[in-house]
Amino acid sequence: MENRNNVTVFILLGLSQNKNIEILYFVLFLLCYIVIWMGNLLIMISITCSPLVNQPMYFFLNCLSLSDLCYTSTVVPKLMTDLLAERKTISYNNCMTQLFILHFLGGIEIFILTAMAYDRYVAICKPLRYVIIMSRQKCNRIIVACCTGAFVHSASQFLLTIFLPFCGPSEIDHYFCDVYPWLKLACTDTYGIGLLVIVNSGLIALVTFVILMASYFMILYTIRASPAESRAKALSTCGSHITVVVLFFVPALFIYIRPATTFPEDKVFALFYTIIAPMFNPLIYTLRNMEMKNALRKVWCQKPFLIGRQAI
């Protein structure tokens, strides 16, 4: 790959050129990264060690937390390293690798959120058939389909960009390797490739977002005549999902649904789906979900007490 290009090392301009601000950002993102790991590990351990692991919704939530950890780890460690470095560089091969992994994990996240919406739709709109439709075998097949769809999406993106020639400049105006800043540096006409990127990334995100919103609209329509207690529980669960969907999809749509152009605001919007959404997912799903809060109490509060009593 390197023989085709005059440029084999790229410079990431990052979020700021002011060293004091970069140190402040480093502390802020380090705290965010710690919260992401602690929150998502807390969810994964609590679900795995409780009966919730047998429920499809929490099975998908477990997968979403694992996806969040991997997704943020593709971006945040490199970002924090660059914030302390004098020269923020990344090789051509590493840039392509980051681009592929980022879109692969991002695709998994999008499809898992869709699976979670489908699970809620079946649970609320077809409760009598829920156990049959959302069996563990079906859930496993859905996760395999999510990974397969994400791989096809990322591989398509990879093939669109891997053959582009780069002859300078070598500065990527972003804090990670993404498609549009990458296309901007190519020394060839990228208009057609930009349109294909919109189809591959933008339309996938848009169609998925519309499907998600439509499913939640159908859920809300279905529960309109339900008892107040059942309606409140359904609204709480769906409200958590909708919050996560908006945090992830709206910034992604702003970036990928338009032609291949870049704006200074892109880096701020990218923070939402690379750092902010994965950080708030655990809080959203625990604070607004009584079953998760009960599982947290049982796993983290009662077990040490029981162990202590057995020792006595």
PDB file of C-alpha atoms in Angstrom:
ATOM      1  CA  MET A   1       0.000   0.000   0.000  1.00  0.00           C
ATOM      2  CA  GLU A   2       2.764   2.425   0.841  1.00  0.00           C
ATOM      3  CA  ASN A   3       4.413   2.138  -2.598  1.00  0.00           C
ATOM      4  CA  ARG A   4       1.418   3.782  -4.240  1.00  0.00           C
ATOM      5  CA  ASN A   5       1.684   6.974  -2.161  1.00  0.00           C
ATOM      6  CA  ASN A   6       4.179   9.717  -1.613  1.00  0.00           C
ATOM      7  CA  VAL A   7       2.634  10.196   1.827  1.00  0.00           C
ATOM      8  CA  THR A   8       3.041   7.296   4.250  1.00  0.00           C
ATOM      9  CA  VAL A   9       2.661   9.182   7.525  1.00  0.00           C
ATOM     10  CA  PHE A  10      -0.180  11.575   8.346  1.00  0.00           C
ATOM     11  CA  ILE A  11      -0.414  14.337  10.940  1.00  0.00           C
ATOM     12  CA  LEU A  12      -3.614  14.543  13.001  1.00  0.00           C
ATOM     13  CA  LEU A  13      -4.394  18.166  13.804  1.00  0.00           C
ATOM     14  CA  GLY A  14      -6.514  17.083  16.760  1.00  0.00           C
ATOM     15  CA  LEU A  15      -8.921  19.241  18.743  1.00  0.00           C
ATOM     16  CA  SER A  16      -6.636  22.172  19.552  1.00  0.00           C
ATOM     17  CA  GLN A  17      -3.171  23.587  18.936  1.00  0.00           C
ATOM     18  CA  ASN A  18      -2.984  25.218  22.394  1.00  0.00           C
ATOM     19  CA  LYS A  19      -0.890  23.073  24.766  1.00  0.00           C
ATOM     20  CA  ASN A  20      -2.716  24.217  27.909  1.00  0.00           C
ATOM     21  CA  ILE A  21      -6.077  23.385  26.367  1.00  0.00           C
ATOM     22  CA  GLU A  22      -4.713  20.023  25.225  1.00  0.00           C
ATOM     23  CA  ILE A  23      -3.702  19.157  28.810  1.00  0.00           C
ATOM     24  CA  LEU A  24      -7.190  20.128  29.972  1.00  0.00           C
ATOM     25  CA  TYR A  25      -8.691  17.922  27.249  1.00  0.00           C
ATOM     26  CA  PHE A  26      -6.399  15.062  28.292  1.00  0.00           C
ATOM     27  CA  VAL A  27      -7.651  15.171  31.890  1.00  0.00           C
ATOM     28  CA  LEU A  28     -11.264  15.455  30.716  1.00  0.00           C
ATOM     29  CA  PHE A  29     -11.051  12.538  28.257  1.00  0.00           C
ATOM     30  CA  LEU A  30      -9.119  10.412  30.747  1.00  0.00           C
ATOM     31  CA  LEU A  31     -11.981  10.836  33.225  1.00  0.00           C
ATOM     32  CA  CYS A  32     -14.502  10.072  30.463  1.00  0.00           C
ATOM     33  CA  TYR A  33     -12.587   6.935  29.466  1.00  0.00           C
ATOM     34  CA  ILE A  34     -12.472   5.721  33.063  1.00  0.00           C
ATOM     35  CA  VAL A  35     -16.231   6.330  33.392  1.00  0.00           C
ATOM     36  CA  ILE A  36     -16.847   4.454  30.118  1.00  0.00           C
ATOM     37  CA  TRP A  37     -14.894   1.418  31.317  1.00  0.00           C
ATOM     38  CA  MET A  38     -16.342   1.423  34.830  1.00  0.00           C
ATOM     39  CA  GLY A  39     -19.931   1.979  33.684  1.00  0.00           C
ATOM     40  CA  ASN A  40     -19.958  -0.577  30.889  1.00  0.00           C
ATOM     41  CA  LEU A  41     -18.070  -3.207  32.911  1.00  0.00           C
ATOM     42  CA  LEU A  42     -20.547  -2.649  35.732  1.00  0.00           C
ATOM     43  CA  ILE A  43     -23.435  -3.328  33.359  1.00  0.00           C
ATOM     44  CA  MET A  44     -21.776  -6.384  31.790  1.00  0.00           C
ATOM     45  CA  ILE A  45     -20.877  -7.996  35.131  1.00  0.00           C
ATOM     46  CA  SER A  46     -24.271  -7.184  36.669  1.00  0.00           C
ATOM     47  CA  ILE A  47     -26.169  -8.701  33.741  1.00  0.00           C
ATOM     48  CA  THR A  48     -23.914 -11.761  33.480  1.00  0.00           C
ATOM     49  CA  CYS A  49     -24.161 -12.506  37.212  1.00  0.00           C
ATOM     50  CA  SER A  50     -27.939 -12.060  37.443  1.00  0.00           C
ATOM     51  CA  PRO A  51     -31.045 -13.698  35.920  1.00  0.00           C
ATOM     52  CA  LEU A  52     -31.269 -10.740  33.515  1.00  0.00           C
ATOM     53  CA  VAL A  53     -28.743 -12.509  31.277  1.00  0.00           C
ATOM     54  CA  ASN A  54     -31.583 -14.789  30.115  1.00  0.00           C
ATOM     55  CA  GLN A  55     -33.735 -11.871  28.941  1.00  0.00           C
ATOM     56  CA  PRO A  56     -33.213 -10.806  25.301  1.00  0.00           C
ATOM     57  CA  MET A  57     -33.206  -7.069  26.042  1.00  0.00           C
ATOM     58  CA  TYR A  58     -30.370  -7.407  28.549  1.00  0.00           C
ATOM     59  CA  PHE A  59     -28.553  -9.883  26.334  1.00  0.00           C
ATOM     60  CA  PHE A  60     -28.468  -7.142  23.675  1.00  0.00           C
ATOM     61  CA  LEU A  61     -27.545  -4.516  26.279  1.00  0.00           C
ATOM     62  CA  ASN A  62     -24.613  -6.703  27.315  1.00  0.00           C
ATOM     63  CA  CYS A  63     -23.456  -6.833  23.688  1.00  0.00           C
ATOM     64  CA  LEU A  64     -23.950  -3.063  23.352  1.00  0.00           C
ATOM     65  CA  SER A  65     -21.740  -2.411  26.402  1.00  0.00           C
ATOM     66  CA  LEU A  66     -18.998  -4.637  24.994  1.00  0.00           C
ATOM     67  CA  SER A  67     -19.300  -2.833  21.655  1.00  0.00           C
ATOM     68  CA  ASP A  68     -19.036   0.545  23.425  1.00  0.00           C
ATOM     69  CA  LEU A  69     -15.824  -0.500  25.170  1.00  0.00           C
ATOM     70  CA  CYS A  70     -14.195  -1.699  21.945  1.00  0.00           C
ATOM     71  CA  TYR A  71     -15.495   1.277  19.947  1.00  0.00           C
ATOM     72  CA  THR A  72     -14.144   3.952  22.284  1.00  0.00           C
ATOM     73  CA  SER A  73     -10.855   2.064  22.703  1.00  0.00           C
ATOM     74  CA  THR A  74     -10.293   2.444  18.959  1.00  0.00           C
ATOM     75  CA  VAL A  75     -10.235   6.246  19.310  1.00  0.00           C
ATOM     76  CA  VAL A  76      -9.712   7.502  22.873  1.00  0.00           C
ATOM     77  CA  PRO A  77      -6.262   6.017  23.755  1.00  0.00           C
ATOM     78  CA  LYS A  78      -4.748   7.424  20.542  1.00  0.00           C
ATOM     79  CA  LEU A  79      -6.493  10.762  21.158  1.00  0.00           C
ATOM     80  CA  MET A  80      -5.092  11.027  24.707  1.00  0.00           C
ATOM     81  CA  THR A  81      -1.603  10.045  23.544  1.00  0.00           C
ATOM     82  CA  ASP A  82      -1.699  12.725  20.857  1.00  0.00           C
ATOM     83  CA  LEU A  83      -2.846  15.368  23.330  1.00  0.00           C
ATOM     84  CA  LEU A  84       0.456  14.935  25.198  1.00  0.00           C
ATOM     85  CA  ALA A  85       2.631  14.488  22.100  1.00  0.00           C
ATOM     86  CA  GLU A  86       4.514  17.255  20.326  1.00  0.00           C
ATOM     87  CA  ARG A  87       3.818  15.689  16.930  1.00  0.00           C
ATOM     88  CA  LYS A  88       0.548  13.835  16.351  1.00  0.00           C
ATOM     89  CA  THR A  89       1.353  11.303  13.647  1.00  0.00           C
ATOM     90  CA  ILE A  90      -0.234   8.113  12.358  1.00  0.00           C
ATOM     91  CA  SER A  91       1.029   5.826   9.619  1.00  0.00           C
ATOM     92  CA  TYR A  92      -0.957   5.093   6.470  1.00  0.00           C
ATOM     93  CA  ASN A  93      -1.525   1.468   7.483  1.00  0.00           C
ATOM     94  CA  ASN A  94      -2.577   2.373  11.024  1.00  0.00           C
ATOM     95  CA  CYS A  95      -4.924   5.030   9.672  1.00  0.00           C
ATOM     96  CA  MET A  96      -6.605   2.529   7.354  1.00  0.00           C
ATOM     97  CA  THR A  97      -6.823   0.005  10.192  1.00  0.00           C
ATOM     98  CA  GLN A  98      -8.435   2.553  12.509  1.00  0.00           C
ATOM     99  CA  LEU A  99     -10.892   3.548   9.773  1.00  0.00           C
ATOM    100  CA  PHE A 100     -11.912  -0.082   9.185  1.00  0.00           C
ATOM    101  CA  ILE A 101     -12.261  -1.031  12.876  1.00  0.00           C
ATOM    102  CA  LEU A 102     -14.100   2.191  13.746  1.00  0.00           C
ATOM    103  CA  HIS A 103     -16.754   1.687  11.073  1.00  0.00           C
ATOM    104  CA  PHE A 104     -17.014  -2.031  11.829  1.00  0.00           C
ATOM    105  CA  LEU A 105     -17.681  -1.428  15.541  1.00  0.00           C
ATOM    106  CA  GLY A 106     -19.884   1.581  14.760  1.00  0.00           C
ATOM    107  CA  GLY A 107     -21.935  -0.609  12.424  1.00  0.00           C
ATOM    108  CA  ILE A 108     -22.320  -3.244  15.141  1.00  0.00           C
ATOM    109  CA  GLU A 109     -23.540  -0.543  17.521  1.00  0.00           C
ATOM    110  CA  ILE A 110     -26.117   0.728  15.035  1.00  0.00           C
ATOM    111  CA  PHE A 111     -27.473  -2.742  14.323  1.00  0.00           C
ATOM    112  CA  ILE A 112     -27.579  -3.728  18.015  1.00  0.00           C
ATOM    113  CA  LEU A 113     -29.626  -0.612  18.773  1.00  0.00           C
ATOM    114  CA  THR A 114     -31.977  -1.727  15.986  1.00  0.00           C
ATOM    115  CA  ALA A 115     -32.164  -5.219  17.505  1.00  0.00           C
ATOM    116  CA  MET A 116     -33.024  -3.709  20.889  1.00  0.00           C
ATOM    117  CA  ALA A 117     -35.828  -1.672  19.310  1.00  0.00           C
ATOM    118  CA  TYR A 118     -37.141  -4.816  17.607  1.00  0.00           C
ATOM    119  CA  ASP A 119     -37.050  -6.649  20.938  1.00  0.00           C
ATOM    120  CA  ARG A 120     -39.120  -3.918  22.608  1.00  0.00           C
ATOM    121  CA  TYR A 121     -41.556  -3.896  19.679  1.00  0.00           C
ATOM    122  CA  VAL A 122     -42.147  -7.650  19.985  1.00  0.00           C
ATOM    123  CA  ALA A 123     -42.381  -7.501  23.797  1.00  0.00           C
ATOM    124  CA  ILE A 124     -45.013  -4.749  23.777  1.00  0.00           C
ATOM    125  CA  CYS A 125     -46.884  -5.304  20.515  1.00  0.00           C
ATOM    126  CA  LYS A 126     -46.793  -9.135  20.431  1.00  0.00           C
ATOM    127  CA  PRO A 127     -46.442 -10.180  24.094  1.00  0.00           C
ATOM    128  CA  LEU A 128     -48.045 -13.621  23.693  1.00  0.00           C
ATOM    129  CA  ARG A 129     -45.500 -14.653  21.064  1.00  0.00           C
ATOM    130  CA  TYR A 130     -42.503 -12.899  22.639  1.00  0.00           C
ATOM    131  CA  VAL A 131     -40.854 -15.996  24.146  1.00  0.00           C
ATOM    132  CA  ILE A 132     -41.110 -17.867  20.834  1.00  0.00           C
ATOM    133  CA  ILE A 133     -39.984 -14.994  18.601  1.00  0.00           C
ATOM    134  CA  MET A 134     -37.106 -13.819  20.827  1.00  0.00           C
ATOM    135  CA  SER A 135     -35.624 -17.196  21.738  1.00  0.00           C
ATOM    136  CA  ARG A 136     -31.928 -17.407  22.630  1.00  0.00           C
ATOM    137  CA  GLN A 137     -31.185 -19.004  19.253  1.00  0.00           C
ATOM    138  CA  LYS A 138     -32.915 -16.092  17.525  1.00  0.00           C
ATOM    139  CA  CYS A 139     -30.963 -13.580  19.623  1.00  0.00           C
ATOM    140  CA  ASN A 140     -27.671 -15.283  18.750  1.00  0.00           C
ATOM    141  CA  ARG A 141     -28.570 -15.187  15.053  1.00  0.00           C
ATOM    142  CA  ILE A 142     -29.421 -11.491  15.348  1.00  0.00           C
ATOM    143  CA  ILE A 143     -25.998 -10.739  16.860  1.00  0.00           C
ATOM    144  CA  VAL A 144     -24.285 -12.724  14.087  1.00  0.00           C
ATOM    145  CA  ALA A 145     -26.333 -10.742  11.538  1.00  0.00           C
ATOM    146  CA  CYS A 146     -25.293  -7.465  13.240  1.00  0.00           C
ATOM    147  CA  CYS A 147     -21.600  -8.404  12.985  1.00  0.00           C
ATOM    148  CA  THR A 148     -21.980  -9.566   9.377  1.00  0.00           C
ATOM    149  CA  GLY A 149     -23.791  -6.389   8.328  1.00  0.00           C
ATOM    150  CA  ALA A 150     -21.191  -4.238  10.093  1.00  0.00           C
ATOM    151  CA  PHE A 151     -18.362  -6.132   8.371  1.00  0.00           C
ATOM    152  CA  VAL A 152     -19.953  -5.649   4.929  1.00  0.00           C
ATOM    153  CA  HIS A 153     -20.420  -1.935   5.642  1.00  0.00           C
ATOM    154  CA  SER A 154     -16.857  -1.446   6.882  1.00  0.00           C
ATOM    155  CA  ALA A 155     -15.291  -3.565   4.135  1.00  0.00           C
ATOM    156  CA  SER A 156     -17.161  -1.527   1.505  1.00  0.00           C
ATOM    157  CA  GLN A 157     -15.891   1.689   3.079  1.00  0.00           C
ATOM    158  CA  PHE A 158     -12.389   0.248   3.193  1.00  0.00           C
ATOM    159  CA  LEU A 159     -12.452  -0.730  -0.488  1.00  0.00           C
ATOM    160  CA  LEU A 160     -13.671   2.741  -1.461  1.00  0.00           C
ATOM    161  CA  THR A 161     -10.657   4.411   0.145  1.00  0.00           C
ATOM    162  CA  ILE A 162      -7.772   1.940   0.018  1.00  0.00           C
ATOM    163  CA  PHE A 163      -6.908   2.614  -3.638  1.00  0.00           C
ATOM    164  CA  LEU A 164      -6.854   6.420  -3.327  1.00  0.00           C
ATOM    165  CA  PRO A 165      -3.462   8.026  -4.075  1.00  0.00           C
ATOM    166  CA  PHE A 166      -1.977  10.511  -1.593  1.00  0.00           C
ATOM    167  CA  CYS A 167       0.764  12.891  -2.650  1.00  0.00           C
ATOM    168  CA  GLY A 168       0.392  15.680  -0.063  1.00  0.00           C
ATOM    169  CA  PRO A 169      -0.541  17.527   2.061  1.00  0.00           C
ATOM    170  CA  SER A 170      -0.427  15.064   4.955  1.00  0.00           C
ATOM    171  CA  GLU A 171      -2.469  16.883   7.624  1.00  0.00           C
ATOM    172  CA  ILE A 172      -5.792  15.315   8.640  1.00  0.00           C
ATOM    173  CA  ASP A 173      -8.025  17.941  10.242  1.00  0.00           C
ATOM    174  CA  HIS A 174      -9.478  15.539  12.809  1.00  0.00           C
ATOM    175  CA  TYR A 175      -8.507  13.603  15.930  1.00  0.00           C
ATOM    176  CA  PHE A 176      -8.932  10.202  14.242  1.00  0.00           C
ATOM    177  CA  CYS A 177      -8.941   8.804  10.713  1.00  0.00           C
ATOM    178  CA  ASP A 178     -12.387   9.208   9.188  1.00  0.00           C
ATOM    179  CA  VAL A 179     -13.681   9.040   5.638  1.00  0.00           C
ATOM    180  CA  TYR A 180     -14.359  12.664   4.717  1.00  0.00           C
ATOM    181  CA  PRO A 181     -11.095  14.170   6.094  1.00  0.00           C
ATOM    182  CA  TRP A 182      -9.322  11.254   4.377  1.00  0.00           C
ATOM    183  CA  LEU A 183     -10.992  11.956   1.000  1.00  0.00           C
ATOM    184  CA  LYS A 184     -10.033  15.622   1.310  1.00  0.00           C
ATOM    185  CA  LEU A 185      -6.327  14.695   1.155  1.00  0.00           C
ATOM    186  CA  ALA A 186      -6.505  12.402  -1.882  1.00  0.00           C
ATOM    187  CA  CYS A 187      -4.826  13.810  -4.981  1.00  0.00           C
ATOM    188  CA  THR A 188      -7.619  12.713  -7.319  1.00  0.00           C
ATOM    189  CA  ASP A 189     -11.274  13.520  -7.932  1.00  0.00           C
ATOM    190  CA  THR A 190     -13.266  11.975  -5.047  1.00  0.00           C
ATOM    191  CA  TYR A 191     -16.744  13.271  -5.939  1.00  0.00           C
ATOM    192  CA  GLY A 192     -18.026   9.854  -7.047  1.00  0.00           C
ATOM    193  CA  ILE A 193     -16.482   8.108  -4.048  1.00  0.00           C
ATOM    194  CA  GLY A 194     -18.053  10.729  -1.793  1.00  0.00           C
ATOM    195  CA  LEU A 195     -21.490   9.868  -3.165  1.00  0.00           C
ATOM    196  CA  LEU A 196     -20.836   6.177  -2.542  1.00  0.00           C
ATOM    197  CA  VAL A 197     -19.810   7.000   1.029  1.00  0.00           C
ATOM    198  CA  ILE A 198     -23.134   8.789   1.519  1.00  0.00           C
ATOM    199  CA  VAL A 199     -24.943   5.665   0.295  1.00  0.00           C
ATOM    200  CA  ASN A 200     -22.795   3.382   2.417  1.00  0.00           C
ATOM    201  CA  SER A 201     -22.693   5.378   5.661  1.00  0.00           C
ATOM    202  CA  GLY A 202     -25.226   8.186   5.458  1.00  0.00           C
ATOM    203  CA  LEU A 203     -28.189   6.280   4.062  1.00  0.00           C
ATOM    204  CA  ILE A 204     -27.566   3.272   6.313  1.00  0.00           C
ATOM    205  CA  ALA A 205     -27.633   5.575   9.338  1.00  0.00           C
ATOM    206  CA  LEU A 206     -30.686   7.466   8.037  1.00  0.00           C
ATOM    207  CA  VAL A 207     -32.716   4.359   7.159  1.00  0.00           C
ATOM    208  CA  THR A 208     -31.830   2.734  10.480  1.00  0.00           C
ATOM    209  CA  PHE A 209     -32.783   5.891  12.373  1.00  0.00           C
ATOM    210  CA  VAL A 210     -36.153   6.094  10.569  1.00  0.00           C
ATOM    211  CA  ILE A 211     -36.834   2.396  11.302  1.00  0.00           C
ATOM    212  CA  LEU A 212     -35.977   2.920  14.969  1.00  0.00           C
ATOM    213  CA  MET A 213     -38.225   5.959  15.305  1.00  0.00           C
ATOM    214  CA  ALA A 214     -41.049   4.174  13.468  1.00  0.00           C
ATOM    215  CA  SER A 215     -40.791   1.176  15.794  1.00  0.00           C
ATOM    216  CA  TYR A 216     -40.959   3.394  18.876  1.00  0.00           C
ATOM    217  CA  PHE A 217     -43.931   5.272  17.395  1.00  0.00           C
ATOM    218  CA  MET A 218     -45.733   1.929  16.930  1.00  0.00           C
ATOM    219  CA  ILE A 219     -44.871   0.974  20.511  1.00  0.00           C
ATOM    220  CA  LEU A 220     -46.245   4.257  21.857  1.00  0.00           C
ATOM    221  CA  TYR A 221     -49.368   3.831  19.729  1.00  0.00           C
ATOM    222  CA  THR A 222     -49.862   0.294  21.045  1.00  0.00           C
ATOM    223  CA  ILE A 223     -49.559   1.207  24.754  1.00  0.00           C
ATOM    224  CA  ARG A 224     -51.856   4.233  24.583  1.00  0.00           C
ATOM    225  CA  ALA A 225     -54.767   2.225  26.068  1.00  0.00           C
ATOM    226  CA  SER A 226     -52.708   0.129  28.495  1.00  0.00           C
ATOM    227  CA  PRO A 227     -52.990   0.475  32.300  1.00  0.00           C
ATOM    228  CA  ALA A 228     -51.022   3.342  33.783  1.00  0.00           C
ATOM    229  CA  GLU A 229     -48.435   1.093  35.459  1.00  0.00           C
ATOM    230  CA  SER A 230     -47.698  -0.907  32.301  1.00  0.00           C
ATOM    231  CA  ARG A 231     -47.598   2.277  30.245  1.00  0.00           C
ATOM    232  CA  ALA A 232     -45.128   3.911  32.653  1.00  0.00           C
ATOM    233  CA  LYS A 233     -42.808   0.881  32.550  1.00  0.00           C
ATOM    234  CA  ALA A 234     -42.879   0.730  28.734  1.00  0.00           C
ATOM    235  CA  LEU A 235     -42.301   4.473  28.455  1.00  0.00           C
ATOM    236  CA  SER A 236     -39.337   4.282  30.860  1.00  0.00           C
ATOM    237  CA  THR A 237     -37.674   1.475  28.891  1.00  0.00           C
ATOM    238  CA  CYS A 238     -38.346   3.024  25.479  1.00  0.00           C
ATOM    239  CA  GLY A 239     -37.325   6.453  26.756  1.00  0.00           C
ATOM    240  CA  SER A 240     -33.883   5.057  27.643  1.00  0.00           C
ATOM    241  CA  HIS A 241     -33.492   3.552  24.187  1.00  0.00           C
ATOM    242  CA  ILE A 242     -34.654   6.705  22.390  1.00  0.00           C
ATOM    243  CA  THR A 243     -32.178   8.833  24.373  1.00  0.00           C
ATOM    244  CA  VAL A 244     -29.293   6.544  23.363  1.00  0.00           C
ATOM    245  CA  VAL A 245     -30.448   6.511  19.727  1.00  0.00           C
ATOM    246  CA  VAL A 246     -30.635  10.321  19.542  1.00  0.00           C
ATOM    247  CA  LEU A 247     -27.201  10.764  21.174  1.00  0.00           C
ATOM    248  CA  PHE A 248     -25.620   8.388  18.670  1.00  0.00           C
ATOM    249  CA  PHE A 249     -27.523   8.930  15.435  1.00  0.00           C
ATOM    250  CA  VAL A 250     -28.135  12.684  15.226  1.00  0.00           C
ATOM    251  CA  PRO A 251     -24.404  13.658  15.236  1.00  0.00           C
ATOM    252  CA  ALA A 252     -23.599  10.747  12.887  1.00  0.00           C
ATOM    253  CA  LEU A 253     -26.312  11.862  10.455  1.00  0.00           C
ATOM    254  CA  PHE A 254     -24.997  15.433  10.548  1.00  0.00           C
ATOM    255  CA  ILE A 255     -21.602  14.185   9.380  1.00  0.00           C
ATOM    256  CA  TYR A 256     -22.372  11.336   6.966  1.00  0.00           C
ATOM    257  CA  ILE A 257     -25.630  12.284   5.239  1.00  0.00           C
ATOM    258  CA  ARG A 258     -24.171  15.299   3.400  1.00  0.00           C
ATOM    259  CA  PRO A 259     -21.715  15.482   0.445  1.00  0.00           C
ATOM    260  CA  ALA A 260     -18.004  14.863   1.057  1.00  0.00           C
ATOM    261  CA  THR A 261     -17.202  18.140   2.803  1.00  0.00           C
ATOM    262  CA  THR A 262     -15.736  18.846   6.229  1.00  0.00           C
ATOM    263  CA  PHE A 263     -16.605  21.532   8.767  1.00  0.00           C
ATOM    264  CA  PRO A 264     -14.833  22.565  11.987  1.00  0.00           C
ATOM    265  CA  GLU A 265     -17.942  21.441  13.897  1.00  0.00           C
ATOM    266  CA  ASP A 266     -17.447  17.850  12.696  1.00  0.00           C
ATOM    267  CA  LYS A 267     -14.904  17.140  15.428  1.00  0.00           C
ATOM    268  CA  VAL A 268     -17.310  18.329  18.124  1.00  0.00           C
ATOM    269  CA  PHE A 269     -20.178  16.246  16.724  1.00  0.00           C
ATOM    270  CA  ALA A 270     -17.885  13.216  16.422  1.00  0.00           C
ATOM    271  CA  LEU A 271     -17.227  13.437  20.163  1.00  0.00           C
ATOM    272  CA  PHE A 272     -20.896  12.577  20.740  1.00  0.00           C
ATOM    273  CA  TYR A 273     -20.809   9.155  19.097  1.00  0.00           C
ATOM    274  CA  THR A 274     -17.202   8.260  19.962  1.00  0.00           C
ATOM    275  CA  ILE A 275     -17.085   9.347  23.631  1.00  0.00           C
ATOM    276  CA  ILE A 276     -20.230  11.006  25.013  1.00  0.00           C
ATOM    277  CA  ALA A 277     -22.838   8.407  23.953  1.00  0.00           C
ATOM    278  CA  PRO A 278     -20.780   5.391  25.181  1.00  0.00           C
ATOM    279  CA  MET A 279     -20.171   7.256  28.455  1.00  0.00           C
ATOM    280  CA  PHE A 280     -23.846   8.048  29.065  1.00  0.00           C
ATOM    281  CA  ASN A 281     -25.235   4.679  27.923  1.00  0.00           C
ATOM    282  CA  PRO A 282     -24.604   2.973  31.306  1.00  0.00           C
ATOM    283  CA  LEU A 283     -26.143   5.909  33.208  1.00  0.00           C
ATOM    284  CA  ILE A 284     -29.190   6.032  30.926  1.00  0.00           C
ATOM    285  CA  TYR A 285     -29.841   2.292  31.140  1.00  0.00           C
ATOM    286  CA  THR A 286     -29.332   2.029  34.919  1.00  0.00           C
ATOM    287  CA  LEU A 287     -30.901   5.228  36.259  1.00  0.00           C
ATOM    288  CA  ARG A 288     -34.091   4.818  34.198  1.00  0.00           C
ATOM    289  CA  ASN A 289     -34.429   1.039  34.511  1.00  0.00           C
ATOM    290  CA  MET A 290     -35.717  -0.558  37.727  1.00  0.00           C
ATOM    291  CA  GLU A 291     -34.672  -4.092  36.718  1.00  0.00           C
ATOM    292  CA  MET A 292     -31.084  -2.958  36.137  1.00  0.00           C
ATOM    293  CA  LYS A 293     -31.027  -1.114  39.464  1.00  0.00           C
ATOM    294  CA  ASN A 294     -32.303  -4.227  41.255  1.00  0.00           C
ATOM    295  CA  ALA A 295     -29.660  -6.358  39.505  1.00  0.00           C
ATOM    296  CA  LEU A 296     -26.938  -3.908  40.562  1.00  0.00           C
ATOM    297  CA  ARG A 297     -28.103  -4.101  44.199  1.00  0.00           C
ATOM    298  CA  LYS A 298     -28.213  -7.887  44.192  1.00  0.00           C
ATOM    299  CA  VAL A 299     -24.821  -8.346  42.524  1.00  0.00           C
ATOM    300  CA  TRP A 300     -22.836  -5.603  44.253  1.00  0.00           C
ATOM    301  CA  CYS A 301     -24.562  -5.174  47.626  1.00  0.00           C
ATOM    302  CA  GLN A 302     -25.974  -8.498  48.759  1.00  0.00           C
ATOM    303  CA  LYS A 303     -23.209 -10.901  47.667  1.00  0.00           C
ATOM    304  CA  PRO A 304     -20.435  -9.418  49.858  1.00  0.00           C
ATOM    305  CA  PHE A 305     -22.895  -9.433  52.782  1.00  0.00           C
ATOM    306  CA  LEU A 306     -23.754 -13.077  52.208  1.00  0.00           C
ATOM    307  CA  ILE A 307     -20.094 -14.031  51.919  1.00  0.00           C
ATOM    308  CA  GLY A 308     -19.385 -12.230  55.169  1.00  0.00           C
ATOM    309  CA  ARG A 309     -22.184 -14.111  56.946  1.00  0.00           C
ATOM    310  CA  GLN A 310     -20.947 -17.451  55.647  1.00  0.00           C
ATOM    311  CA  ALA A 311     -17.447 -16.666  56.953  1.00  0.00           C
ATOM    312  CA  ILE A 312     -18.895 -15.963  60.434  1.00  0.00           C
TER     313      ILE A 312
END
